[in-house]
mmCIF file of N, CA and C in Angstrom:
data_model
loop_
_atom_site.group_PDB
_atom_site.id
_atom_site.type_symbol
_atom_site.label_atom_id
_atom_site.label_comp_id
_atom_site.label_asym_id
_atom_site.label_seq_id
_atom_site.Cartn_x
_atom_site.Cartn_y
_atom_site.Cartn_z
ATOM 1 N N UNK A 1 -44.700 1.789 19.041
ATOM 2 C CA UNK A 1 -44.520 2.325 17.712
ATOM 3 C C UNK A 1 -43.592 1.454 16.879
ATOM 4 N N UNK A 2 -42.776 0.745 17.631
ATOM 5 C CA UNK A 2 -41.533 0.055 16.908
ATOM 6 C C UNK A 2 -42.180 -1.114 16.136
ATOM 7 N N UNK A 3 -43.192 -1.901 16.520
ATOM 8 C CA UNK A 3 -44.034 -3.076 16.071
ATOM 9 C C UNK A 3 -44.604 -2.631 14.775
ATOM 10 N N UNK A 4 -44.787 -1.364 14.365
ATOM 11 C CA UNK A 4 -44.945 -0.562 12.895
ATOM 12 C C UNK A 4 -44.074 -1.049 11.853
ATOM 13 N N UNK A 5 -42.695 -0.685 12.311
ATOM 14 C CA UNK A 5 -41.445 -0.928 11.600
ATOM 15 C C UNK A 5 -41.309 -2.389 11.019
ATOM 16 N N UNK A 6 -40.915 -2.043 9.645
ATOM 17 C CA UNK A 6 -40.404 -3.361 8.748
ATOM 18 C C UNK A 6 -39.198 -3.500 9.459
ATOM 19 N N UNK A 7 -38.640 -4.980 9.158
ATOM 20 C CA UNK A 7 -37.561 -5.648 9.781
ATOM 21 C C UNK A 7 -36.524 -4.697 9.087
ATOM 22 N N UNK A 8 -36.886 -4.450 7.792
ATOM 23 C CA UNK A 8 -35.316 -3.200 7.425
ATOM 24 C C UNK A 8 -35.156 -2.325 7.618
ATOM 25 N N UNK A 9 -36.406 -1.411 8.231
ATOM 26 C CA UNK A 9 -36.377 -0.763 8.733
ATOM 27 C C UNK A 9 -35.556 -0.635 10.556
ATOM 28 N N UNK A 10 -35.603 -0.993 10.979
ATOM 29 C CA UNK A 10 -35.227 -2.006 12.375
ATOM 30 C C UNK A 10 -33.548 -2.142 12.402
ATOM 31 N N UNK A 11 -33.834 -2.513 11.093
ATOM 32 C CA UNK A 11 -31.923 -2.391 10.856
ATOM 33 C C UNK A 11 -30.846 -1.789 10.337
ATOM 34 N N UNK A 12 -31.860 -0.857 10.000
ATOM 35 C CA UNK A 12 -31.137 0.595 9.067
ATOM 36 C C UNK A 12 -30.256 1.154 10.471
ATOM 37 N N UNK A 13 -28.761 1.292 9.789
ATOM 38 C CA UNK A 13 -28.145 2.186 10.990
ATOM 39 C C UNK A 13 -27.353 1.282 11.856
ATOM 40 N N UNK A 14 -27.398 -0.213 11.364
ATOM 41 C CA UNK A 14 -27.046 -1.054 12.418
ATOM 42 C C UNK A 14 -25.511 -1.909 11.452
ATOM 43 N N UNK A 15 -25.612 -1.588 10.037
ATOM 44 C CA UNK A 15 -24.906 -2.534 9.109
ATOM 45 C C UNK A 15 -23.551 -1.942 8.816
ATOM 46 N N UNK A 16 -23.551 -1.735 7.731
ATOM 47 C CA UNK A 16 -21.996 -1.523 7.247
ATOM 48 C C UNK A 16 -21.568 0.119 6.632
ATOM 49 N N UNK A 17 -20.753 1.134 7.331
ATOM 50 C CA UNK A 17 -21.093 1.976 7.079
ATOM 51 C C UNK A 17 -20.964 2.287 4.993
ATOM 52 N N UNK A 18 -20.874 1.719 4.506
ATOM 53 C CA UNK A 18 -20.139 1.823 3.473
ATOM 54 C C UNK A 18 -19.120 2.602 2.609
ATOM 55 N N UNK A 19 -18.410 2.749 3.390
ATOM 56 C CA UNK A 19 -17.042 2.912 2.957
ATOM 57 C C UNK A 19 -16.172 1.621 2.940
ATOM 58 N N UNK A 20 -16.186 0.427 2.949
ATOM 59 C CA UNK A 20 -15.206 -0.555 2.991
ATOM 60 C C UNK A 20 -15.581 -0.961 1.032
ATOM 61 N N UNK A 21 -16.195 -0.140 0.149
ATOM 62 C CA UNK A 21 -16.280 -0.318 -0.841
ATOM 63 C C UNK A 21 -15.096 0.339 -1.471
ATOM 64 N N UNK A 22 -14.720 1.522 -1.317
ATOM 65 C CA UNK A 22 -13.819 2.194 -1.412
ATOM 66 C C UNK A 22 -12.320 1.536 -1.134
ATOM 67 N N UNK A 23 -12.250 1.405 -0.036
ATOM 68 C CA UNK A 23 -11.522 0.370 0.380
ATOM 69 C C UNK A 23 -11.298 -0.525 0.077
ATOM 70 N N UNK A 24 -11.931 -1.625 0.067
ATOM 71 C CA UNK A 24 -11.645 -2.886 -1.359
ATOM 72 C C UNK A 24 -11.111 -2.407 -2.527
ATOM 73 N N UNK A 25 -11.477 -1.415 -3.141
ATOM 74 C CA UNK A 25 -11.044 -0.919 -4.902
ATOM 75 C C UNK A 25 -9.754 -0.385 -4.728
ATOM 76 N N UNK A 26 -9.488 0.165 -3.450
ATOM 77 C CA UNK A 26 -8.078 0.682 -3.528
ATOM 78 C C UNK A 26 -6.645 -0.144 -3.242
ATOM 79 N N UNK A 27 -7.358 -1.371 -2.357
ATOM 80 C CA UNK A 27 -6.626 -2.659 -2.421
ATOM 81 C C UNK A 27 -6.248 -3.165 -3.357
ATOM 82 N N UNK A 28 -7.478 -3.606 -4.031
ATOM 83 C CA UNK A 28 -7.003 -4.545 -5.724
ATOM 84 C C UNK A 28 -6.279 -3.776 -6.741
ATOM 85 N N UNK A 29 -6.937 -2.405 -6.011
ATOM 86 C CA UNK A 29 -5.858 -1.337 -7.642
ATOM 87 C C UNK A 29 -4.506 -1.492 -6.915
ATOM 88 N N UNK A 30 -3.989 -1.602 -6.196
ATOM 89 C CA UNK A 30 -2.874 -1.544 -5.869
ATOM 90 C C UNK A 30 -2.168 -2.653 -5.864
ATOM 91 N N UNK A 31 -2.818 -3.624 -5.631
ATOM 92 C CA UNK A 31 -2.082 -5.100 -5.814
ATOM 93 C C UNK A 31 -1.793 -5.560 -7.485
ATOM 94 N N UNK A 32 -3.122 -5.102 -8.113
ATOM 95 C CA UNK A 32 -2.833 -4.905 -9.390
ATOM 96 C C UNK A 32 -1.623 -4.586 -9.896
ATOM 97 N N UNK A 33 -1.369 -3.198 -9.382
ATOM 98 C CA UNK A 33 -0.153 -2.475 -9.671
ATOM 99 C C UNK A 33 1.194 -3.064 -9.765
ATOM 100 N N UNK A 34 1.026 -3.636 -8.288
ATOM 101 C CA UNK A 34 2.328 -4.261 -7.960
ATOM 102 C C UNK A 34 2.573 -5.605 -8.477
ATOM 103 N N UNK A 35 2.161 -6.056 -9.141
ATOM 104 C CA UNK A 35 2.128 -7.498 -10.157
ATOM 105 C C UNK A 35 2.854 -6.895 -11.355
ATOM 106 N N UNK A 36 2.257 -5.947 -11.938
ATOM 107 C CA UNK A 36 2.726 -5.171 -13.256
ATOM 108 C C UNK A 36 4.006 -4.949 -12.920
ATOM 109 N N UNK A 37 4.346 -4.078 -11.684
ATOM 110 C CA UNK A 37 5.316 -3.518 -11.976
ATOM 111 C C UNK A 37 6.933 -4.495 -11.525
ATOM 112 N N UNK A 38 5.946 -5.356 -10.531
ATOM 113 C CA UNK A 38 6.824 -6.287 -10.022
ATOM 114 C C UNK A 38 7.537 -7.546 -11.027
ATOM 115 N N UNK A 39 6.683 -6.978 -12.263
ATOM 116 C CA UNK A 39 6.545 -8.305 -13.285
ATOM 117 C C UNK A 39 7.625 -7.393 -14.492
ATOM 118 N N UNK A 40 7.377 -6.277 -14.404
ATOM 119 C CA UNK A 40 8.263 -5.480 -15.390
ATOM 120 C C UNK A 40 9.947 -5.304 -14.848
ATOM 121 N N UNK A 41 9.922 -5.221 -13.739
ATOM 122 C CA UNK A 41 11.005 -5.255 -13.081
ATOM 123 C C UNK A 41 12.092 -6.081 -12.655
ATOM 124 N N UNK A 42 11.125 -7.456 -12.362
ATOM 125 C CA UNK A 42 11.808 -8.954 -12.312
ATOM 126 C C UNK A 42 12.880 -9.211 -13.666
ATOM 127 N N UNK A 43 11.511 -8.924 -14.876
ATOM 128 C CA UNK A 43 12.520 -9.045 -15.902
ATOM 129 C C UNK A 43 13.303 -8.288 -16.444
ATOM 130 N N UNK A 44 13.185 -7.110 -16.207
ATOM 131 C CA UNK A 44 14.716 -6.198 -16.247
ATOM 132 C C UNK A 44 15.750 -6.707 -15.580
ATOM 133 N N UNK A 45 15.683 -7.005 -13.905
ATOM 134 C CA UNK A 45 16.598 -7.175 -13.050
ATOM 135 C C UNK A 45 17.042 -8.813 -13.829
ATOM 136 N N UNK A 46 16.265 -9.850 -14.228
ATOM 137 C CA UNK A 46 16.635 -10.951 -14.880
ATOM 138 C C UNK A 46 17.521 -10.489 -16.250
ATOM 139 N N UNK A 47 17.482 -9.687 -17.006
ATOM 140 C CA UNK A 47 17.982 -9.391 -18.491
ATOM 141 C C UNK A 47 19.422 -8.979 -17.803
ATOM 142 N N UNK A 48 19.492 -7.886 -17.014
ATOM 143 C CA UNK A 48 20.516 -7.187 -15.807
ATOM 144 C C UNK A 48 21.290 -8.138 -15.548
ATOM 145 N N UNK A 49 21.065 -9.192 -14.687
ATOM 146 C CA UNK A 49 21.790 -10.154 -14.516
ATOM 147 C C UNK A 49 22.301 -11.219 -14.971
ATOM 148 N N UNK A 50 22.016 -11.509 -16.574
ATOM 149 C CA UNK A 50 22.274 -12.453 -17.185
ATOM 150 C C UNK A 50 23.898 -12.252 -17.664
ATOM 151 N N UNK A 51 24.313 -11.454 -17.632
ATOM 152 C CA UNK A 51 26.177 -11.784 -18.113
ATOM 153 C C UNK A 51 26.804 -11.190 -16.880
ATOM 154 N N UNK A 52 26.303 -11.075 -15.543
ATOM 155 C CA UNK A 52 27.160 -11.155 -14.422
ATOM 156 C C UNK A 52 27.277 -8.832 -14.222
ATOM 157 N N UNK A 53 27.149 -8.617 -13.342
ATOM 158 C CA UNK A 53 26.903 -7.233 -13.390
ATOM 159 C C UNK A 53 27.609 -6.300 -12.518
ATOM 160 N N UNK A 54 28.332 -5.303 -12.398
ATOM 161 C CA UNK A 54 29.238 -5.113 -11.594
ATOM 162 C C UNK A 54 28.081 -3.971 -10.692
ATOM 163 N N UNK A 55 29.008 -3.011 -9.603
ATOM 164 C CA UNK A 55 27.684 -2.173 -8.605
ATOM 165 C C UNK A 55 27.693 -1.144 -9.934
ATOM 166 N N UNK A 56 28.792 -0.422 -10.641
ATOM 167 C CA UNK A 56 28.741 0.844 -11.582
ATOM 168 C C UNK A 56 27.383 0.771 -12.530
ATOM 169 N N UNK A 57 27.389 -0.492 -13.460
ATOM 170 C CA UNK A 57 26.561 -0.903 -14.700
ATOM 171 C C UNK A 57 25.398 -1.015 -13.687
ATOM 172 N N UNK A 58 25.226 -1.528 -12.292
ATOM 173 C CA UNK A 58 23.561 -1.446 -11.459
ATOM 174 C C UNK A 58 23.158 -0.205 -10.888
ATOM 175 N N UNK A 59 23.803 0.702 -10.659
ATOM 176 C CA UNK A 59 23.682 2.215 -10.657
ATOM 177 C C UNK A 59 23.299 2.670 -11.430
ATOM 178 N N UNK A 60 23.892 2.130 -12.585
ATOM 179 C CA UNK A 60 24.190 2.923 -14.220
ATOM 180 C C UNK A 60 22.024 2.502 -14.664
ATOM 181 N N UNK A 61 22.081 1.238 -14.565
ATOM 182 C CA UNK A 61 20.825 0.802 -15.204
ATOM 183 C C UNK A 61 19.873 1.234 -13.873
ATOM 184 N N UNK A 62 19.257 1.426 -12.664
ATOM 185 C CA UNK A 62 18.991 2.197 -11.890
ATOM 186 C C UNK A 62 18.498 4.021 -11.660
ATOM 187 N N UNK A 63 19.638 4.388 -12.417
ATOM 188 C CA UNK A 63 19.741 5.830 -12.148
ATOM 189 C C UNK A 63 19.520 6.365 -13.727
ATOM 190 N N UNK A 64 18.758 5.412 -14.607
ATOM 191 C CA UNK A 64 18.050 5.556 -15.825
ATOM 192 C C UNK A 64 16.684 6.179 -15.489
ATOM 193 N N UNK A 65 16.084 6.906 -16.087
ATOM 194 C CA UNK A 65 15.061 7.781 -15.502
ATOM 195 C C UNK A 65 13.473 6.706 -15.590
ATOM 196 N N UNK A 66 13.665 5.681 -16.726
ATOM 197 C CA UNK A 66 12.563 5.075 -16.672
ATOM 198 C C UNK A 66 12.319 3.766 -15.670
ATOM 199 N N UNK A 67 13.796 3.435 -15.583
ATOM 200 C CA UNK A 67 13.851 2.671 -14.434
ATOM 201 C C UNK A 67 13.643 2.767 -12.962
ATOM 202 N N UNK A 68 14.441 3.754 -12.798
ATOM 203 C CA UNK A 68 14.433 4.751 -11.607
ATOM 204 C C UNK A 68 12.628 5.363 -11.354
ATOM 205 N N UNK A 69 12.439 5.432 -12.712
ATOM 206 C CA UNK A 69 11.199 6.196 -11.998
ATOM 207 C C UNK A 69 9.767 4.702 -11.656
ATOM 208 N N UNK A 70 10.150 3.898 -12.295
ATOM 209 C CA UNK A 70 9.370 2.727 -11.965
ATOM 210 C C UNK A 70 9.844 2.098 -10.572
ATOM 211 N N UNK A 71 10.953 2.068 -10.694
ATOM 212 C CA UNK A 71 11.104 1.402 -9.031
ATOM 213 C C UNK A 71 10.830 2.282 -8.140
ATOM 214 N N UNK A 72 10.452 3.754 -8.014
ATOM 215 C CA UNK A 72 9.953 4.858 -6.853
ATOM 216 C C UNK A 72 8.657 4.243 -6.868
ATOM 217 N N UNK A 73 7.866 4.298 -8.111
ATOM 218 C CA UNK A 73 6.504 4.296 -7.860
ATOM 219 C C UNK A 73 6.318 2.768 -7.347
ATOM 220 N N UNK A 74 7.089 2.046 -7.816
ATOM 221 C CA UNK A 74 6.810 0.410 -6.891
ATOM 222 C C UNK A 74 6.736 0.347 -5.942
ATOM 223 N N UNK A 75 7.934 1.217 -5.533
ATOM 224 C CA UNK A 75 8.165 0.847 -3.539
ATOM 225 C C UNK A 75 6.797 2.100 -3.249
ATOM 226 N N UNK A 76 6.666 3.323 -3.645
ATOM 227 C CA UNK A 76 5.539 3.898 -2.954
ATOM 228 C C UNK A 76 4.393 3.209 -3.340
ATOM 229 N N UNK A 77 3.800 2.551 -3.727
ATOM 230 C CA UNK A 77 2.784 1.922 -4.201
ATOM 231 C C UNK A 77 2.735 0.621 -3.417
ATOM 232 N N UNK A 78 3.844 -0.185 -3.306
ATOM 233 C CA UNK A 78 4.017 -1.318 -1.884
ATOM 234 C C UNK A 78 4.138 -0.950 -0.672
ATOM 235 N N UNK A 79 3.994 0.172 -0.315
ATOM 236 C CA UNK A 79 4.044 1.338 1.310
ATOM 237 C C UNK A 79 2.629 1.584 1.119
ATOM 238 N N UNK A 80 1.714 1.938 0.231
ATOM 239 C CA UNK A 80 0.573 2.337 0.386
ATOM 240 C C UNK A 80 -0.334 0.910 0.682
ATOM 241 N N UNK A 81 -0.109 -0.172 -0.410
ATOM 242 C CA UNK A 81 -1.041 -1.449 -0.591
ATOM 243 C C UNK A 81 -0.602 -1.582 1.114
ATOM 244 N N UNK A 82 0.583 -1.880 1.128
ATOM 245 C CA UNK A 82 1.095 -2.418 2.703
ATOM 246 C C UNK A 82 -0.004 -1.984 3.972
ATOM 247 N N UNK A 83 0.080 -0.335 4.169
ATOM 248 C CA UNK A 83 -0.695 0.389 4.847
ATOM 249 C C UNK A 83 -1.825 0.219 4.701
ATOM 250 N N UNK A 84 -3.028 -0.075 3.858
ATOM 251 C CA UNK A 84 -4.298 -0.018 3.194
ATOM 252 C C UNK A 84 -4.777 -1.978 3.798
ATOM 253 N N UNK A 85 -3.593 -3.056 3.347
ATOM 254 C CA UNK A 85 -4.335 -4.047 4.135
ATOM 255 C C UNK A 85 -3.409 -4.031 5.426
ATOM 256 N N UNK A 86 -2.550 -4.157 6.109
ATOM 257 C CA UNK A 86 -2.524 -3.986 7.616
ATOM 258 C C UNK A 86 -3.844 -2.919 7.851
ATOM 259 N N UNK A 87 -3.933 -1.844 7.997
ATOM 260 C CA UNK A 87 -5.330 -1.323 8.391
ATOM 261 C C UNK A 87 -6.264 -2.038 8.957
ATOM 262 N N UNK A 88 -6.473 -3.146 7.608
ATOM 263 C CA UNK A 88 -8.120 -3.408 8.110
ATOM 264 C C UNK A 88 -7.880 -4.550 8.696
ATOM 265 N N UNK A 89 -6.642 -5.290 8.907
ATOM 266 C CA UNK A 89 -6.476 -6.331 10.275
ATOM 267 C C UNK A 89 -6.580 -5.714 11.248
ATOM 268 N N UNK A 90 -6.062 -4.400 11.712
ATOM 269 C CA UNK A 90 -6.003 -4.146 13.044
ATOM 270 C C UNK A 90 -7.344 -3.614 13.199
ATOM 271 N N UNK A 91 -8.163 -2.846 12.279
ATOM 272 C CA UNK A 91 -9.543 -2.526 12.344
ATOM 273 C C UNK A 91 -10.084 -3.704 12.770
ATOM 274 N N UNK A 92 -9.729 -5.110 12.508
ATOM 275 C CA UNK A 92 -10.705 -6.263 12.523
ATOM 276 C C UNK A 92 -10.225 -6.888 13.623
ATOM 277 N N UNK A 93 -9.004 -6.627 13.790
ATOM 278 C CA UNK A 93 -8.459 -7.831 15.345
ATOM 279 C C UNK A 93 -8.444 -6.850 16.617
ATOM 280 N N UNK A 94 -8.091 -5.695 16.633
ATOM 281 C CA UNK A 94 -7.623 -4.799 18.062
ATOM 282 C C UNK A 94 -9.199 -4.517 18.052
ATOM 283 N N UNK A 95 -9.926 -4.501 19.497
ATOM 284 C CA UNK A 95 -10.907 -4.058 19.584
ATOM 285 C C UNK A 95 -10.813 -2.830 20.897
ATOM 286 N N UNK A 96 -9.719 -2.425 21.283
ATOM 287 C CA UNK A 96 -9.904 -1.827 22.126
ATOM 288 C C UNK A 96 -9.700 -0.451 21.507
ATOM 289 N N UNK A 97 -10.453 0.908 21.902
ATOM 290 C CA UNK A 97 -10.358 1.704 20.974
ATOM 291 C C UNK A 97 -9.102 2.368 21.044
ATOM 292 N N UNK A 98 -8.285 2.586 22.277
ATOM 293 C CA UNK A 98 -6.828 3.355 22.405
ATOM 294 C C UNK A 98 -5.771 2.594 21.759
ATOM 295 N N UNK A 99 -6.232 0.865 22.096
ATOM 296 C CA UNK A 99 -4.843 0.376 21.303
ATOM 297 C C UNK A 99 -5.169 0.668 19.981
ATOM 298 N N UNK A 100 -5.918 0.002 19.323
ATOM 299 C CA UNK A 100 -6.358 0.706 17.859
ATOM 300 C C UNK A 100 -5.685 1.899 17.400
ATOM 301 N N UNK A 101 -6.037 2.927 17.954
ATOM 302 C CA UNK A 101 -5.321 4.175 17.334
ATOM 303 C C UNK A 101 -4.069 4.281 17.537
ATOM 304 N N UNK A 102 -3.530 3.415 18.280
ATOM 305 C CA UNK A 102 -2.094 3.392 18.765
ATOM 306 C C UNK A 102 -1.500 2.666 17.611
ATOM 307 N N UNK A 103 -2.148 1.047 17.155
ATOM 308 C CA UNK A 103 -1.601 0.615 16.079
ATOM 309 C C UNK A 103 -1.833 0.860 14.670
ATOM 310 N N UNK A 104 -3.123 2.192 14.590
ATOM 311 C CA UNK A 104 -2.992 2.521 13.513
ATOM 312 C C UNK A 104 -2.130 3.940 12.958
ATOM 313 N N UNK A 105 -1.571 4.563 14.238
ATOM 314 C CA UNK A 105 -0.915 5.431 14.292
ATOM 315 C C UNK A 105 0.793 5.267 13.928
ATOM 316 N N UNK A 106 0.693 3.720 14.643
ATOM 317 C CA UNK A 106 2.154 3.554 14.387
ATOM 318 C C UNK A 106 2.423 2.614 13.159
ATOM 319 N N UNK A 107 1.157 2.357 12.539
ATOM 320 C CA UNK A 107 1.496 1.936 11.176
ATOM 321 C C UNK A 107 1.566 2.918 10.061
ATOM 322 N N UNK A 108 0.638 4.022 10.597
ATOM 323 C CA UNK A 108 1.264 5.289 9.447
ATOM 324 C C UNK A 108 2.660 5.564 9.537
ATOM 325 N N UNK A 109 3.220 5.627 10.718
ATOM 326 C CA UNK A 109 4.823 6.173 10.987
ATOM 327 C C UNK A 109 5.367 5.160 10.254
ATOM 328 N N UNK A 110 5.669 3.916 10.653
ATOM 329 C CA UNK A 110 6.086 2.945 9.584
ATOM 330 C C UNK A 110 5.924 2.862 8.206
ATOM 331 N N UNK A 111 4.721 3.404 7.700
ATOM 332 C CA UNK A 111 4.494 3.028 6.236
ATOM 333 C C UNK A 111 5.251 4.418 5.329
ATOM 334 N N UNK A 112 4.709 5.379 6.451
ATOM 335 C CA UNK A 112 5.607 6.684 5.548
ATOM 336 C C UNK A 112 6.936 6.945 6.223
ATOM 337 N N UNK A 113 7.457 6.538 7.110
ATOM 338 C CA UNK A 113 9.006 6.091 6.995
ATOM 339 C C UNK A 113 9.641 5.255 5.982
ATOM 340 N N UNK A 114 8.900 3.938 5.787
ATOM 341 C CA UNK A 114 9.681 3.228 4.930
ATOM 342 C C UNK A 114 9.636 3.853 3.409
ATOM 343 N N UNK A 115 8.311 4.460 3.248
ATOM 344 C CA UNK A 115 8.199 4.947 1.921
ATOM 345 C C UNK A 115 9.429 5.878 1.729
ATOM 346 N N UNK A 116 9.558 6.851 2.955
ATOM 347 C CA UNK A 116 10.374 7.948 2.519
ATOM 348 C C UNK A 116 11.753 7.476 2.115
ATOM 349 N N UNK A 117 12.118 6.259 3.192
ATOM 350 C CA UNK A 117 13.086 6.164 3.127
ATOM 351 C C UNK A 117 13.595 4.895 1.636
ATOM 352 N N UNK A 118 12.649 4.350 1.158
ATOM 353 C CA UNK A 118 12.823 3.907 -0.432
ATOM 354 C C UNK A 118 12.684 4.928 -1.037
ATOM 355 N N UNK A 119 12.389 5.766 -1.223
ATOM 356 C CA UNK A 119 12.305 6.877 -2.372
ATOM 357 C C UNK A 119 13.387 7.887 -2.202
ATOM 358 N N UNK A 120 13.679 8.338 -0.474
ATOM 359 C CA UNK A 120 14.848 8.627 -0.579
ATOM 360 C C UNK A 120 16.553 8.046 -1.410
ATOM 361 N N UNK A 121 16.213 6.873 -1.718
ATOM 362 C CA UNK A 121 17.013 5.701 -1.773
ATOM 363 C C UNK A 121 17.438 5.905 -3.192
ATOM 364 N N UNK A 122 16.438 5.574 -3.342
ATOM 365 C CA UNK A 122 16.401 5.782 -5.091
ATOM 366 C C UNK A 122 16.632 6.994 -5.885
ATOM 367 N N UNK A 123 16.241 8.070 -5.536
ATOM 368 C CA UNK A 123 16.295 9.111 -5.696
ATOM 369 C C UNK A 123 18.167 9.208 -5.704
ATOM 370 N N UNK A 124 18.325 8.980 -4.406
ATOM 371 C CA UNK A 124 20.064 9.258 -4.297
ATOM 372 C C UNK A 124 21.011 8.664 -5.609
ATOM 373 N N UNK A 125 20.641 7.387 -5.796
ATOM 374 C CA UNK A 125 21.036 6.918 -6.380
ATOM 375 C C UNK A 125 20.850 7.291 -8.044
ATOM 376 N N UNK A 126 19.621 7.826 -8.743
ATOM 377 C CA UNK A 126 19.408 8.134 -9.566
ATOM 378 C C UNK A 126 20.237 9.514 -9.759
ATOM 379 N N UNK A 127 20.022 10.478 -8.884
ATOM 380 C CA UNK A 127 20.972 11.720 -9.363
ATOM 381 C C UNK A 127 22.359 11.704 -8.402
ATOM 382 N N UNK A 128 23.005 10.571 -8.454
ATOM 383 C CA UNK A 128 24.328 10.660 -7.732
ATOM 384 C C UNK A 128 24.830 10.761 -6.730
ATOM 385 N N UNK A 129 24.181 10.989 -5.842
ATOM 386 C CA UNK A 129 24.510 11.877 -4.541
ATOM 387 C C UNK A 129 24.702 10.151 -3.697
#
């Protein structure tokens, strides 16, 4: 019966599940991101540092709500891009299926540790504590 079958037929089921489309778009939106924001930020922290800056006045410019709230979404947004391409190395290099889930398990712990712990960061610093 198989000698019936077109060759694409034959290979339906065998290719790409497609979801790595999804995946790609959420990469570039995010790298995107982090150019912008990395680019908005450079030059604040450059303007910041141009007449010499003590820790009070880097708190002070920090714990500004538009600042503050751009550097949360940077670092969570560099925890996510981070997580999103490590992923698909270890999807592409670990082939064994236990280590796999092992290193994709312990890259979630890492990615939402570090996240928490930049946003914790910032956060402190923005309302004082």
């Amino acid at each position: 019966m198989t000698q019936f079958r077109s060759p694409r037929a034959l290979a339906r089921g065998y290719g790409a599940s497609g979801a790595g489309t999804g995946a790609f778009f959420w990469e570039r939106l995010t790298a995107a991101a982090l150019i912008v924001l990395g680019a908005v930020l450079l030059v604040q922290l450059v303007c910041l540092s141009a007449g010499g800056v003590s820790l009070d006045e880097a708190r002070a410019w920090l714990a500004a709500p538009a600042t503050g709230g751009l550097m949360l979404v940077f670092f969570l947004i560099a925890m996510i891009n981070a997580y999103l391409c490590s992923r698909v190395l270890i999807e592409d290099y670990i082939h064994v299926p236990a280590q796999s889930l092992l290193a994709l398990i312990g890259l979630l712990v890492v990615a939402v540790g570090l996240g928490s712990v930049a946003a914790v960061s910032v956060l402190r610093v923005m309302f004082g504590q």
